[in-house]
């Protein structure tokens, strides 16, 4: 146990004994996400550094407070990257914050979610106990890897001290194609492409334009370009486009006063939602962003009607319901997990849901 870990363990134990809520905070780049957390601010940026990196094994272990940009620079030097393309949303983003938020970028549709790359986690739970789950290899065993629970938990289960992540080599070749088509046409086309052996790594539809990114072997990318047609945009422009989507710097995500940004996860085959506001589609149609002064009940009802769910990603009242209401059985599981990891309820209470 390091000196920082020992110090933090005592602070958590004291908070649990006194019933004092703690607001866990790394770089603060995702403070806007989730419900408003109360409690004493617990700064976690001091716990930094690379614990182990084996480029040939495609795995890296780092401490939670390590800047995300620093980790990505380390990987880039070996021509590797975090294939789920986590958004930073600010220069101070940390690795623990990346995992705790569980947010992935445009490549999520082809490579998987954050939890799919978490191999192991060392954490402090709400009792101040040091826990370790998983390891540095992807195991093929029955059961659920507890370390994956941390992804998307927003600090409600524990403080991430270390995390081991699977990394991948960067694609040899990439190309981005541009097509003009309406929303219904884009949904149909993206689903058709999804059922074919094409090296699709990202899609983006907005305002009548569909962008398609292809990644992989040079021959596969060239063959796909010739087969699909469309207008190929130059690599520099494409890099700026996909980075702007990843970091929400694209104009489609800009909000006027009083507007909110909604994140709707739906089946890729879901039809046009018909909701008022500006819409962006990613992940082959499985992720739909809605920007505007939309009514929460209307958005959630429509998302549920097509088999999905909706999150108020930015804006809105962060003291109210941000995430889609849980079914009773799922809420019970959430309560039990929270009780198991944080019986005193001191870690980011209310950040996910008001009840826990």
XYZ file of C-alpha atoms in Angstrom:
356
model
C 0.000 0.000 0.000
C 1.377 3.406 -0.985
C 1.444 6.419 1.310
C -1.401 8.042 -0.646
C -3.500 4.889 -0.446
C -2.950 4.673 3.304
C -3.882 8.334 3.769
C -7.002 8.000 1.660
C -8.033 4.819 3.443
C -8.038 6.638 6.770
C -10.040 9.511 5.357
C -12.682 7.159 3.957
C -12.868 5.241 7.220
C -13.316 8.455 9.178
C -16.029 9.653 6.787
C -17.848 6.313 7.015
C -17.730 6.377 10.818
C -19.083 9.939 10.894
C -21.554 9.423 8.031
C -19.949 12.313 6.115
C -20.640 12.216 2.350
C -17.620 12.558 0.051
C -17.729 14.122 -3.405
C -15.001 12.331 -5.359
C -13.259 14.548 -7.874
C -10.405 13.956 -10.307
C -9.817 16.481 -13.065
C -13.389 17.786 -12.899
C -13.792 17.552 -16.680
C -17.030 15.605 -16.315
C -18.554 17.453 -13.384
C -21.483 18.306 -15.670
C -22.392 14.626 -16.102
C -24.857 12.889 -13.802
C -26.776 14.323 -10.890
C -25.320 17.009 -8.675
C -23.178 15.353 -6.023
C -23.009 16.735 -2.514
C -20.532 16.212 0.295
C -16.968 17.209 1.090
C -14.838 17.419 -2.049
C -12.230 14.663 -2.101
C -9.477 15.553 -4.597
C -7.967 12.478 -6.265
C -5.451 13.875 -8.759
C -2.365 13.241 -6.609
C -2.358 9.484 -7.287
C -0.517 9.407 -10.624
C 1.948 7.319 -12.566
C 2.331 4.303 -14.811
C 2.556 1.073 -12.815
C 3.277 -1.251 -15.743
C 3.184 -1.107 -19.520
C 3.853 -4.057 -21.794
C 3.343 -2.923 -25.405
C 3.799 -6.449 -26.723
C 1.119 -7.700 -24.325
C -1.280 -4.863 -25.218
C -1.940 -3.935 -21.595
C -1.198 -0.901 -19.434
C -1.703 -0.387 -15.697
C -1.836 3.171 -14.368
C -2.880 4.957 -11.208
C -6.261 6.620 -11.252
C -5.157 10.250 -11.129
C -2.913 9.897 -14.180
C -3.921 12.463 -16.812
C -5.725 10.771 -19.705
C -3.716 12.842 -22.182
C -0.492 11.584 -20.616
C -1.583 7.964 -20.990
C -2.632 8.465 -24.604
C 0.720 10.101 -25.409
C 2.528 7.115 -23.879
C 0.499 4.721 -26.026
C 0.898 6.830 -29.170
C 4.673 6.546 -28.873
C 4.187 2.805 -29.384
C 1.600 3.314 -32.142
C -1.130 2.087 -29.794
C -4.293 3.673 -28.424
C -7.409 3.301 -26.292
C -9.696 1.892 -28.948
C -12.918 3.056 -27.265
C -11.802 6.670 -27.859
C -12.794 8.135 -24.484
C -13.786 11.808 -24.594
C -11.738 14.117 -22.394
C -14.094 17.112 -22.186
C -11.197 19.090 -20.754
C -7.397 19.016 -20.405
C -7.506 17.776 -16.797
C -9.331 14.497 -17.545
C -7.945 11.536 -15.571
C -7.864 7.805 -16.237
C -10.059 7.056 -13.214
C -12.572 9.655 -14.383
C -12.560 8.107 -17.846
C -13.411 4.682 -16.393
C -15.859 5.945 -13.768
C -17.815 7.947 -16.364
C -17.852 5.004 -18.757
C -18.104 7.217 -21.837
C -16.810 6.091 -25.211
C -16.313 7.951 -28.480
C -17.134 7.295 -32.143
C -15.202 3.993 -32.334
C -17.452 2.407 -29.678
C -19.649 0.864 -32.398
C -16.829 -1.311 -33.712
C -14.499 -1.830 -30.755
C -16.715 -1.976 -27.688
C -17.460 -0.007 -24.546
C -15.125 1.128 -21.771
C -16.012 -1.902 -19.652
C -14.812 -4.216 -22.445
C -11.273 -2.856 -22.025
C -11.085 -2.909 -18.221
C -8.953 -5.904 -17.229
C -8.504 -5.123 -13.559
C -9.106 -2.519 -10.883
C -7.685 -1.730 -7.468
C -10.022 0.434 -5.414
C -11.018 1.658 -1.983
C -14.602 0.852 -1.075
C -16.863 2.842 1.232
C -15.471 1.049 4.280
C -11.941 2.069 3.442
C -11.035 -1.488 2.476
C -8.568 -2.101 -0.335
C -10.086 -4.324 -3.024
C -8.570 -5.795 -6.187
C -10.490 -7.353 -9.054
C -9.362 -8.859 -12.330
C -5.762 -8.649 -13.489
C -3.715 -7.842 -16.569
C -5.145 -10.437 -18.959
C -8.599 -11.033 -20.414
C -9.822 -14.237 -18.776
C -12.260 -16.605 -20.452
C -14.183 -17.841 -17.423
C -17.786 -18.132 -16.376
C -19.260 -15.330 -14.312
C -19.073 -11.549 -14.337
C -15.835 -9.625 -13.881
C -16.484 -7.330 -10.915
C -13.926 -4.817 -12.193
C -16.322 -3.965 -15.024
C -18.873 -2.698 -12.523
C -16.667 0.332 -11.942
C -17.117 1.496 -15.557
C -19.965 3.999 -15.520
C -20.452 3.885 -11.737
C -19.478 7.571 -11.352
C -17.579 6.930 -8.141
C -20.555 5.522 -6.250
C -18.891 2.150 -5.554
C -15.349 3.138 -4.718
C -12.227 5.179 -5.389
C -10.273 3.859 -8.363
C -6.621 3.610 -7.301
C -5.275 1.632 -10.249
C -6.752 0.302 -13.460
C -5.422 -2.139 -16.047
C -6.635 -1.482 -19.584
C -6.391 -3.422 -22.803
C -4.879 -1.333 -25.587
C -4.749 -1.913 -29.346
C -2.461 -1.014 -32.265
C -3.588 1.948 -34.326
C -5.211 1.041 -37.646
C -2.841 0.882 -40.588
C -5.208 2.862 -42.805
C -8.306 5.036 -42.418
C -10.650 6.846 -44.778
C -13.791 8.918 -44.268
C -16.568 9.018 -46.855
C -19.314 11.630 -47.132
C -22.875 10.988 -48.376
C -25.877 13.267 -48.621
C -29.127 11.613 -47.467
C -32.077 12.129 -45.156
C -32.469 10.597 -41.705
C -34.508 7.573 -42.790
C -32.072 6.854 -45.599
C -29.123 7.101 -43.244
C -30.684 4.620 -40.800
C -31.368 2.167 -43.609
C -27.893 2.522 -45.093
C -26.047 2.226 -41.762
C -27.909 -0.953 -40.871
C -27.213 -2.417 -44.302
C -23.503 -1.681 -43.941
C -23.528 -3.126 -40.428
C -24.500 -6.523 -41.817
C -21.655 -6.610 -44.323
C -17.940 -7.423 -43.890
C -16.865 -3.782 -44.052
C -14.176 -2.152 -41.852
C -16.589 0.486 -40.500
C -15.222 2.154 -37.353
C -17.540 5.171 -36.966
C -20.644 6.805 -38.406
C -22.079 10.286 -38.053
C -25.310 11.656 -39.486
C -26.293 15.270 -38.984
C -28.279 17.810 -41.003
C -28.675 15.633 -44.086
C -25.055 14.458 -44.277
C -23.740 11.008 -43.358
C -20.041 10.481 -42.656
C -18.584 6.983 -42.577
C -15.121 6.134 -41.239
C -13.322 3.007 -42.419
C -10.334 1.629 -40.480
C -8.109 -1.393 -40.936
C -5.730 -2.908 -43.435
C -4.902 -0.692 -46.393
C -6.308 -3.149 -48.935
C -9.571 -3.534 -46.980
C -10.062 0.228 -46.658
C -9.332 0.849 -50.349
C -11.699 -1.945 -51.411
C -14.472 -0.602 -49.184
C -14.053 2.925 -50.562
C -14.328 1.643 -54.127
C -17.401 -0.420 -53.251
C -19.317 2.203 -51.287
C -18.630 5.307 -53.341
C -19.442 8.647 -51.766
C -17.049 11.558 -51.495
C -13.788 10.863 -49.707
C -12.679 13.781 -47.552
C -9.021 14.485 -46.913
C -7.390 12.934 -43.861
C -6.727 16.213 -42.037
C -10.360 17.321 -42.348
C -11.542 13.877 -41.267
C -9.311 13.917 -38.179
C -10.735 17.280 -37.115
C -14.285 16.046 -37.708
C -14.000 12.894 -35.613
C -12.146 14.697 -32.835
C -14.883 17.344 -32.727
C -17.509 14.606 -32.404
C -15.538 12.796 -29.719
C -15.102 15.963 -27.638
C -18.486 17.541 -28.483
C -16.748 20.499 -30.078
C -18.859 20.016 -33.216
C -21.424 22.764 -33.752
C -24.238 20.204 -33.548
C -23.603 19.833 -29.802
C -23.647 23.562 -29.009
C -26.449 24.591 -26.671
C -28.280 27.889 -26.382
C -29.489 29.118 -22.971
C -32.328 26.937 -21.721
C -31.461 23.999 -23.983
C -30.376 20.495 -23.007
C -28.417 17.754 -24.735
C -30.042 14.332 -24.571
C -28.264 11.025 -25.164
C -30.596 8.322 -26.440
C -29.401 4.722 -26.668
C -31.761 2.844 -28.993
C -31.684 -0.189 -31.304
C -29.843 0.656 -34.514
C -32.986 -0.203 -36.468
C -35.168 2.275 -34.545
C -36.932 4.635 -36.965
C -36.603 8.408 -36.956
C -37.691 9.529 -33.482
C -39.662 12.556 -34.609
C -38.642 14.673 -31.632
C -38.206 18.446 -31.861
C -34.635 19.714 -31.780
C -31.327 19.145 -33.541
C -30.375 15.514 -33.900
C -27.072 13.703 -34.370
C -26.744 9.961 -34.994
C -23.701 7.840 -34.172
C -22.827 4.167 -33.689
C -24.685 2.939 -36.756
C -27.906 4.527 -35.508
C -27.661 3.137 -31.980
C -26.744 6.472 -30.386
C -28.893 9.525 -31.027
C -28.150 12.946 -29.606
C -30.926 15.502 -29.290
C -30.182 19.172 -28.627
C -32.892 21.695 -27.820
C -35.533 22.663 -25.259
C -37.018 19.144 -25.187
C -39.432 17.938 -22.509
C -37.912 15.140 -20.392
C -41.075 13.054 -20.183
C -41.604 13.233 -23.947
C -38.009 12.262 -24.731
C -37.975 9.325 -22.313
C -41.378 8.066 -23.447
C -40.286 8.105 -27.072
C -36.970 6.391 -26.296
C -38.725 3.670 -24.312
C -41.278 3.174 -27.096
C -38.529 2.075 -29.504
C -36.759 -0.101 -26.910
C -34.188 2.377 -25.648
C -33.457 4.805 -22.840
C -32.543 8.480 -22.523
C -30.077 10.458 -20.401
C -30.004 14.217 -19.955
C -26.328 14.551 -20.795
C -25.887 18.323 -20.440
C -28.118 21.085 -19.168
C -31.396 20.548 -17.387
C -31.918 20.281 -13.643
C -29.096 18.170 -12.227
C -30.938 17.884 -8.928
C -33.677 15.895 -10.645
C -33.741 12.704 -12.709
C -30.800 12.730 -15.123
C -30.663 9.059 -16.045
C -33.562 6.995 -17.349
C -35.739 5.587 -14.512
C -34.809 2.015 -13.590
C -37.141 -0.952 -13.619
C -37.908 -2.125 -10.073
C -35.797 -5.287 -10.395
C -32.799 -3.357 -11.746
C -33.132 -0.698 -9.045
C -33.011 -3.468 -6.433
C -29.737 -4.732 -7.879
C -28.311 -1.195 -7.813
C -29.298 -0.806 -4.175
C -27.694 -4.118 -3.239
C -24.451 -3.287 -5.027
C -24.276 0.126 -3.388
C -24.901 -1.429 0.015
C -22.214 -4.057 -0.557
C -19.517 -1.607 -1.638
C -20.568 1.486 0.325
C -22.810 0.528 3.273
C -22.671 3.991 4.843
C -23.621 5.641 1.541
C -20.802 8.201 1.665
C -19.310 7.910 -1.853
C -20.853 10.339 -4.350
C -24.348 9.832 -2.917
C -27.087 10.690 -5.408
C -24.734 11.069 -8.386
C -26.529 8.351 -10.362
C -29.969 8.310 -8.772
C -31.430 10.195 -5.829
C -31.936 6.963 -3.848
C -28.272 5.911 -3.805
